[in-house]
Amino acid sequence: MSTPLGQADEALRQIQASPSYAQQILLTTAAVLRIQPGRPLYPRVLDIALGFGADAIVGELPTAVQLDALDRARAALPPVGNTVTHGEYALLLDSIAKTV
């Protein structure tokens, strides 16, 4: 039988192992961009994909949580280069998501 302290430790380990909302938004945004991997990426398209990612991950959560997660995800975004494709940027997002 586990003790309350042991249960609390296990719960904390599970929380720490779970990806953050910002991570999940970045990974979902990357998945959206992979729909058309060869297309050139424009800032407006990235905003739309990020919006889809945020809505899918935090859309049902309180506004403060939504805004915090989206702010953290946006802060991690690398600049959009002149010749980067959706697929290339998706790979960047996968890599960056590990650090958020």
Short mmCIF file of N, CA, C and O in Angstrom, two decimals:
data_model
loop_
_atom_site.label_atom_id
_atom_site.label_comp_id
_atom_site.label_asym_id
_atom_site.label_seq_id
_atom_site.Cartn_x
_atom_site.Cartn_y
_atom_site.Cartn_z
N MET A 1 0.84 -1.17 0.00
CA MET A 1 0.00 0.00 0.00
C MET A 1 0.90 1.25 0.00
O MET A 1 1.83 1.34 0.78
N SER A 2 0.62 2.19 -0.86
CA SER A 2 1.46 3.38 -0.94
C SER A 2 1.01 4.43 0.06
O SER A 2 -0.16 4.53 0.41
N THR A 3 1.95 5.22 0.48
CA THR A 3 1.67 6.28 1.45
C THR A 3 1.25 7.54 0.72
O THR A 3 1.52 7.69 -0.49
N PRO A 4 0.59 8.48 1.41
CA PRO A 4 0.23 9.74 0.75
C PRO A 4 1.44 10.47 0.19
O PRO A 4 1.38 11.05 -0.89
N LEU A 5 2.58 10.41 0.89
CA LEU A 5 3.79 11.05 0.39
C LEU A 5 4.26 10.37 -0.89
O LEU A 5 4.65 11.03 -1.86
N GLY A 6 4.20 9.04 -0.91
CA GLY A 6 4.58 8.30 -2.12
C GLY A 6 3.66 8.62 -3.28
O GLY A 6 4.10 8.75 -4.43
N GLN A 7 2.38 8.76 -3.00
CA GLN A 7 1.41 9.12 -4.05
C GLN A 7 1.69 10.52 -4.58
O GLN A 7 1.61 10.78 -5.78
N ALA A 8 2.01 11.44 -3.69
CA ALA A 8 2.32 12.81 -4.09
C ALA A 8 3.58 12.84 -4.94
O ALA A 8 3.64 13.56 -5.96
N ASP A 9 4.59 12.06 -4.55
CA ASP A 9 5.83 11.99 -5.34
C ASP A 9 5.55 11.47 -6.74
O ASP A 9 6.06 11.98 -7.74
N GLU A 10 4.73 10.43 -6.82
CA GLU A 10 4.40 9.84 -8.12
C GLU A 10 3.62 10.84 -8.98
O GLU A 10 3.87 10.98 -10.17
N ALA A 11 2.67 11.53 -8.38
CA ALA A 11 1.91 12.54 -9.12
C ALA A 11 2.82 13.64 -9.65
O ALA A 11 2.70 14.07 -10.79
N LEU A 12 3.78 14.08 -8.83
CA LEU A 12 4.72 15.11 -9.25
C LEU A 12 5.59 14.60 -10.40
O LEU A 12 5.84 15.33 -11.37
N ARG A 13 6.04 13.36 -10.33
CA ARG A 13 6.85 12.79 -11.43
C ARG A 13 6.05 12.77 -12.74
O ARG A 13 6.57 13.07 -13.80
N GLN A 14 4.78 12.40 -12.65
CA GLN A 14 3.95 12.37 -13.85
C GLN A 14 3.75 13.76 -14.43
O GLN A 14 3.79 13.94 -15.64
N ILE A 15 3.55 14.74 -13.58
CA ILE A 15 3.37 16.11 -14.06
C ILE A 15 4.65 16.60 -14.73
O ILE A 15 4.61 17.20 -15.80
N GLN A 16 5.79 16.33 -14.12
CA GLN A 16 7.06 16.78 -14.68
C GLN A 16 7.38 16.08 -15.99
O GLN A 16 8.04 16.64 -16.86
N ALA A 17 6.91 14.85 -16.16
CA ALA A 17 7.17 14.10 -17.39
C ALA A 17 6.23 14.51 -18.53
O ALA A 17 6.52 14.24 -19.69
N SER A 18 5.13 15.15 -18.19
CA SER A 18 4.15 15.54 -19.20
C SER A 18 4.64 16.77 -19.96
O SER A 18 5.21 17.68 -19.36
N PRO A 19 4.41 16.81 -21.27
CA PRO A 19 4.81 18.01 -22.02
C PRO A 19 3.97 19.21 -21.60
O PRO A 19 2.79 19.09 -21.29
N SER A 20 4.60 20.38 -21.58
CA SER A 20 3.89 21.61 -21.23
C SER A 20 2.88 21.94 -22.33
O SER A 20 2.96 21.43 -23.45
N TYR A 21 1.96 22.82 -22.01
CA TYR A 21 1.01 23.27 -23.03
C TYR A 21 1.75 23.93 -24.19
O TYR A 21 1.40 23.71 -25.35
N ALA A 22 2.77 24.72 -23.90
CA ALA A 22 3.53 25.38 -24.97
C ALA A 22 4.18 24.34 -25.87
O ALA A 22 4.16 24.46 -27.10
N GLN A 23 4.76 23.29 -25.27
CA GLN A 23 5.35 22.20 -26.05
C GLN A 23 4.30 21.57 -26.95
O GLN A 23 4.54 21.32 -28.14
N GLN A 24 3.15 21.27 -26.38
CA GLN A 24 2.09 20.63 -27.16
C GLN A 24 1.62 21.53 -28.30
O GLN A 24 1.34 21.05 -29.40
N ILE A 25 1.54 22.83 -28.05
CA ILE A 25 1.14 23.77 -29.11
C ILE A 25 2.16 23.74 -30.24
O ILE A 25 1.79 23.69 -31.42
N LEU A 26 3.44 23.79 -29.90
CA LEU A 26 4.48 23.76 -30.93
C LEU A 26 4.44 22.47 -31.73
O LEU A 26 4.57 22.49 -32.97
N LEU A 27 4.26 21.35 -31.06
CA LEU A 27 4.21 20.07 -31.77
C LEU A 27 2.98 19.95 -32.65
O LEU A 27 3.05 19.41 -33.77
N THR A 28 1.86 20.48 -32.19
CA THR A 28 0.64 20.45 -33.00
C THR A 28 0.78 21.40 -34.19
O THR A 28 0.35 21.07 -35.30
N THR A 29 1.40 22.54 -33.97
CA THR A 29 1.66 23.48 -35.07
C THR A 29 2.54 22.82 -36.12
O THR A 29 2.29 22.94 -37.33
N ALA A 30 3.56 22.10 -35.67
CA ALA A 30 4.43 21.37 -36.61
C ALA A 30 3.64 20.36 -37.42
O ALA A 30 3.83 20.23 -38.64
N ALA A 31 2.72 19.67 -36.77
CA ALA A 31 1.89 18.69 -37.48
C ALA A 31 1.01 19.37 -38.52
O ALA A 31 0.84 18.85 -39.63
N VAL A 32 0.48 20.53 -38.20
CA VAL A 32 -0.33 21.28 -39.16
C VAL A 32 0.52 21.69 -40.37
O VAL A 32 0.10 21.56 -41.52
N LEU A 33 1.74 22.15 -40.11
CA LEU A 33 2.62 22.57 -41.21
C LEU A 33 3.01 21.40 -42.11
O LEU A 33 3.23 21.58 -43.31
N ARG A 34 3.07 20.20 -41.54
CA ARG A 34 3.45 19.03 -42.34
C ARG A 34 2.38 18.61 -43.35
O ARG A 34 2.63 17.77 -44.20
N ILE A 35 1.21 19.21 -43.27
CA ILE A 35 0.16 18.87 -44.23
C ILE A 35 0.61 19.24 -45.64
O ILE A 35 0.32 18.54 -46.60
N GLN A 36 1.34 20.36 -45.76
CA GLN A 36 1.88 20.78 -47.06
C GLN A 36 3.37 21.11 -46.87
O GLN A 36 3.76 22.28 -46.89
N PRO A 37 4.20 20.09 -46.71
CA PRO A 37 5.60 20.31 -46.32
C PRO A 37 6.45 21.07 -47.32
O PRO A 37 7.41 21.74 -46.93
N GLY A 38 6.13 21.01 -48.58
CA GLY A 38 6.97 21.65 -49.60
C GLY A 38 6.67 23.11 -49.86
O GLY A 38 7.42 23.79 -50.55
N ARG A 39 5.59 23.62 -49.31
CA ARG A 39 5.21 25.02 -49.55
C ARG A 39 6.10 25.97 -48.77
O ARG A 39 6.50 25.68 -47.66
N PRO A 40 6.39 27.13 -49.37
CA PRO A 40 7.17 28.12 -48.62
C PRO A 40 6.35 28.65 -47.45
O PRO A 40 5.13 28.82 -47.55
N LEU A 41 7.02 28.90 -46.34
CA LEU A 41 6.34 29.38 -45.14
C LEU A 41 6.38 30.90 -45.08
O LEU A 41 7.43 31.51 -45.24
N TYR A 42 5.23 31.48 -44.85
CA TYR A 42 5.11 32.92 -44.67
C TYR A 42 4.63 33.18 -43.25
O TYR A 42 3.92 32.36 -42.66
N PRO A 43 5.01 34.32 -42.67
CA PRO A 43 4.60 34.61 -41.29
C PRO A 43 3.10 34.47 -41.05
O PRO A 43 2.67 33.95 -40.01
N ARG A 44 2.28 34.89 -41.98
CA ARG A 44 0.83 34.79 -41.79
C ARG A 44 0.37 33.34 -41.71
O ARG A 44 -0.50 32.98 -40.92
N VAL A 45 0.97 32.49 -42.52
CA VAL A 45 0.63 31.06 -42.49
C VAL A 45 1.04 30.46 -41.15
O VAL A 45 0.31 29.66 -40.56
N LEU A 46 2.21 30.87 -40.65
CA LEU A 46 2.65 30.39 -39.34
C LEU A 46 1.67 30.83 -38.26
O LEU A 46 1.32 30.03 -37.38
N ASP A 47 1.20 32.07 -38.32
CA ASP A 47 0.20 32.54 -37.34
C ASP A 47 -1.06 31.69 -37.37
O ASP A 47 -1.62 31.36 -36.32
N ILE A 48 -1.51 31.35 -38.57
CA ILE A 48 -2.71 30.53 -38.70
C ILE A 48 -2.47 29.13 -38.12
O ILE A 48 -3.30 28.61 -37.36
N ALA A 49 -1.34 28.52 -38.48
CA ALA A 49 -1.02 27.18 -37.97
C ALA A 49 -0.88 27.21 -36.45
O ALA A 49 -1.37 26.29 -35.76
N LEU A 50 -0.26 28.25 -35.91
CA LEU A 50 -0.12 28.37 -34.47
C LEU A 50 -1.48 28.52 -33.80
O LEU A 50 -1.73 27.95 -32.74
N GLY A 51 -2.37 29.26 -34.44
CA GLY A 51 -3.73 29.39 -33.92
C GLY A 51 -4.46 28.07 -33.87
O GLY A 51 -5.15 27.76 -32.89
N PHE A 52 -4.30 27.26 -34.92
CA PHE A 52 -4.90 25.92 -34.91
C PHE A 52 -4.31 25.08 -33.79
O PHE A 52 -5.04 24.38 -33.08
N GLY A 53 -2.99 25.15 -33.64
CA GLY A 53 -2.33 24.38 -32.59
C GLY A 53 -2.81 24.79 -31.21
O GLY A 53 -3.12 23.95 -30.37
N ALA A 54 -2.90 26.09 -30.98
CA ALA A 54 -3.34 26.60 -29.67
C ALA A 54 -4.78 26.20 -29.41
O ALA A 54 -5.12 25.78 -28.30
N ASP A 55 -5.62 26.34 -30.40
CA ASP A 55 -7.03 26.00 -30.21
C ASP A 55 -7.20 24.52 -29.88
O ASP A 55 -7.99 24.15 -29.01
N ALA A 56 -6.42 23.68 -30.55
CA ALA A 56 -6.53 22.23 -30.31
C ALA A 56 -6.04 21.85 -28.92
O ALA A 56 -6.61 20.95 -28.29
N ILE A 57 -5.04 22.53 -28.41
CA ILE A 57 -4.44 22.14 -27.14
C ILE A 57 -5.05 22.85 -25.94
O ILE A 57 -5.35 22.24 -24.92
N VAL A 58 -5.25 24.16 -26.04
CA VAL A 58 -5.71 24.92 -24.87
C VAL A 58 -7.04 25.62 -25.09
O VAL A 58 -7.47 26.41 -24.26
N GLY A 59 -7.69 25.36 -26.19
CA GLY A 59 -8.92 26.06 -26.54
C GLY A 59 -10.04 25.97 -25.53
O GLY A 59 -10.87 26.86 -25.44
N GLU A 60 -10.07 24.92 -24.74
CA GLU A 60 -11.13 24.73 -23.75
C GLU A 60 -10.71 25.16 -22.35
O GLU A 60 -11.49 25.04 -21.40
N LEU A 61 -9.49 25.63 -22.20
CA LEU A 61 -8.97 26.00 -20.88
C LEU A 61 -9.27 27.47 -20.58
O LEU A 61 -9.62 28.23 -21.48
N PRO A 62 -9.11 27.89 -19.33
CA PRO A 62 -9.34 29.30 -19.00
C PRO A 62 -8.45 30.23 -19.82
O PRO A 62 -7.34 29.87 -20.21
N THR A 63 -8.94 31.43 -20.07
CA THR A 63 -8.24 32.40 -20.92
C THR A 63 -6.82 32.66 -20.45
O THR A 63 -5.90 32.73 -21.26
N ALA A 64 -6.63 32.80 -19.16
CA ALA A 64 -5.27 33.07 -18.64
C ALA A 64 -4.31 31.94 -19.00
O ALA A 64 -3.16 32.19 -19.36
N VAL A 65 -4.76 30.71 -18.94
CA VAL A 65 -3.93 29.56 -19.29
C VAL A 65 -3.65 29.57 -20.79
O VAL A 65 -2.52 29.34 -21.23
N GLN A 66 -4.67 29.85 -21.58
CA GLN A 66 -4.50 29.93 -23.04
C GLN A 66 -3.45 30.95 -23.41
O GLN A 66 -2.53 30.67 -24.20
N LEU A 67 -3.59 32.15 -22.86
CA LEU A 67 -2.67 33.24 -23.21
C LEU A 67 -1.25 32.95 -22.76
O LEU A 67 -0.29 33.21 -23.50
N ASP A 68 -1.09 32.38 -21.57
CA ASP A 68 0.25 32.06 -21.08
C ASP A 68 0.91 31.02 -21.98
O ASP A 68 2.07 31.17 -22.37
N ALA A 69 0.18 29.96 -22.31
CA ALA A 69 0.75 28.90 -23.15
C ALA A 69 1.09 29.43 -24.54
O ALA A 69 2.16 29.12 -25.09
N LEU A 70 0.22 30.25 -25.10
CA LEU A 70 0.47 30.79 -26.43
C LEU A 70 1.64 31.77 -26.40
O LEU A 70 2.49 31.76 -27.31
N ASP A 71 1.74 32.58 -25.37
CA ASP A 71 2.88 33.50 -25.24
C ASP A 71 4.19 32.72 -25.15
O ASP A 71 5.19 33.10 -25.78
N ARG A 72 4.19 31.64 -24.39
CA ARG A 72 5.41 30.83 -24.26
C ARG A 72 5.77 30.17 -25.59
O ARG A 72 6.94 30.09 -25.97
N ALA A 73 4.77 29.68 -26.29
CA ALA A 73 5.03 29.06 -27.59
C ALA A 73 5.56 30.10 -28.59
O ALA A 73 6.54 29.85 -29.29
N ARG A 74 4.93 31.25 -28.64
CA ARG A 74 5.38 32.31 -29.55
C ARG A 74 6.81 32.75 -29.24
O ARG A 74 7.60 33.01 -30.16
N ALA A 75 7.14 32.85 -27.97
CA ALA A 75 8.48 33.29 -27.58
C ALA A 75 9.55 32.31 -28.05
O ALA A 75 10.71 32.69 -28.25
N ALA A 76 9.18 31.06 -28.23
CA ALA A 76 10.14 30.04 -28.66
C ALA A 76 10.30 29.93 -30.16
O ALA A 76 11.21 29.26 -30.65
N LEU A 77 9.43 30.61 -30.92
CA LEU A 77 9.45 30.49 -32.38
C LEU A 77 10.71 31.12 -32.97
O LEU A 77 11.03 32.27 -32.67
N PRO A 78 11.39 30.39 -33.85
CA PRO A 78 12.50 31.01 -34.57
C PRO A 78 11.94 31.91 -35.68
O PRO A 78 10.79 31.73 -36.10
N PRO A 79 12.74 32.87 -36.14
CA PRO A 79 12.26 33.72 -37.24
C PRO A 79 11.98 32.88 -38.49
O PRO A 79 12.61 31.85 -38.70
N VAL A 80 11.05 33.35 -39.28
CA VAL A 80 10.73 32.69 -40.54
C VAL A 80 11.68 33.23 -41.60
O VAL A 80 11.67 34.43 -41.88
N GLY A 81 12.52 32.37 -42.15
CA GLY A 81 13.46 32.80 -43.19
C GLY A 81 12.76 32.96 -44.53
O GLY A 81 11.61 32.57 -44.71
N ASN A 82 13.48 33.54 -45.47
CA ASN A 82 12.91 33.81 -46.80
C ASN A 82 12.66 32.55 -47.61
O ASN A 82 11.81 32.54 -48.49
N THR A 83 13.37 31.48 -47.31
CA THR A 83 13.26 30.30 -48.16
C THR A 83 12.88 29.03 -47.40
O THR A 83 12.98 27.95 -47.94
N VAL A 84 12.43 29.15 -46.17
CA VAL A 84 12.09 27.96 -45.39
C VAL A 84 10.73 27.42 -45.82
O VAL A 84 9.82 28.18 -46.14
N THR A 85 10.63 26.10 -45.85
CA THR A 85 9.36 25.46 -46.21
C THR A 85 8.60 25.08 -44.94
O THR A 85 9.16 25.07 -43.84
N HIS A 86 7.35 24.73 -45.12
CA HIS A 86 6.54 24.25 -44.00
C HIS A 86 7.22 23.07 -43.30
O HIS A 86 7.28 23.02 -42.07
N GLY A 87 7.71 22.13 -44.09
CA GLY A 87 8.33 20.93 -43.53
C GLY A 87 9.61 21.23 -42.78
O GLY A 87 9.86 20.67 -41.71
N GLU A 88 10.42 22.12 -43.32
CA GLU A 88 11.67 22.50 -42.64
C GLU A 88 11.37 23.19 -41.31
O GLU A 88 12.01 22.92 -40.29
N TYR A 89 10.40 24.06 -41.31
CA TYR A 89 10.04 24.78 -40.09
C TYR A 89 9.43 23.82 -39.07
O TYR A 89 9.67 23.95 -37.87
N ALA A 90 8.68 22.85 -39.55
CA ALA A 90 8.11 21.85 -38.65
C ALA A 90 9.21 21.10 -37.92
O ALA A 90 9.11 20.82 -36.72
N LEU A 91 10.29 20.78 -38.62
CA LEU A 91 11.43 20.11 -37.98
C LEU A 91 12.04 21.00 -36.91
O LEU A 91 12.42 20.53 -35.83
N LEU A 92 12.14 22.29 -37.18
CA LEU A 92 12.64 23.24 -36.18
C LEU A 92 11.74 23.26 -34.95
O LEU A 92 12.23 23.26 -33.82
N LEU A 93 10.44 23.27 -35.18
CA LEU A 93 9.50 23.29 -34.07
C LEU A 93 9.62 22.02 -33.22
O LEU A 93 9.55 22.09 -31.98
N ASP A 94 9.80 20.88 -33.86
CA ASP A 94 9.97 19.63 -33.12
C ASP A 94 11.18 19.73 -32.19
O ASP A 94 11.13 19.32 -31.03
N SER A 95 12.25 20.29 -32.71
CA SER A 95 13.48 20.42 -31.93
C SER A 95 13.31 21.43 -30.80
O SER A 95 13.71 21.18 -29.66
N ILE A 96 12.71 22.56 -31.09
CA ILE A 96 12.52 23.61 -30.10
C ILE A 96 11.56 23.17 -29.00
O ILE A 96 11.75 23.51 -27.83
N ALA A 97 10.55 22.40 -29.36
CA ALA A 97 9.54 21.98 -28.38
C ALA A 97 10.18 21.20 -27.22
O ALA A 97 9.68 21.26 -26.10
N LYS A 98 11.27 20.55 -27.48
CA LYS A 98 11.94 19.78 -26.42
C LYS A 98 12.52 20.69 -25.34
O LYS A 98 12.78 20.24 -24.23
N THR A 99 12.72 21.95 -25.67
CA THR A 99 13.37 22.88 -24.74
C THR A 99 12.39 23.81 -24.03
O THR A 99 12.80 24.56 -23.15
N VAL A 100 11.13 23.77 -24.40
CA VAL A 100 10.15 24.70 -23.83
C VAL A 100 9.53 24.13 -22.57
O VAL A 100 9.18 23.01 -22.49
#
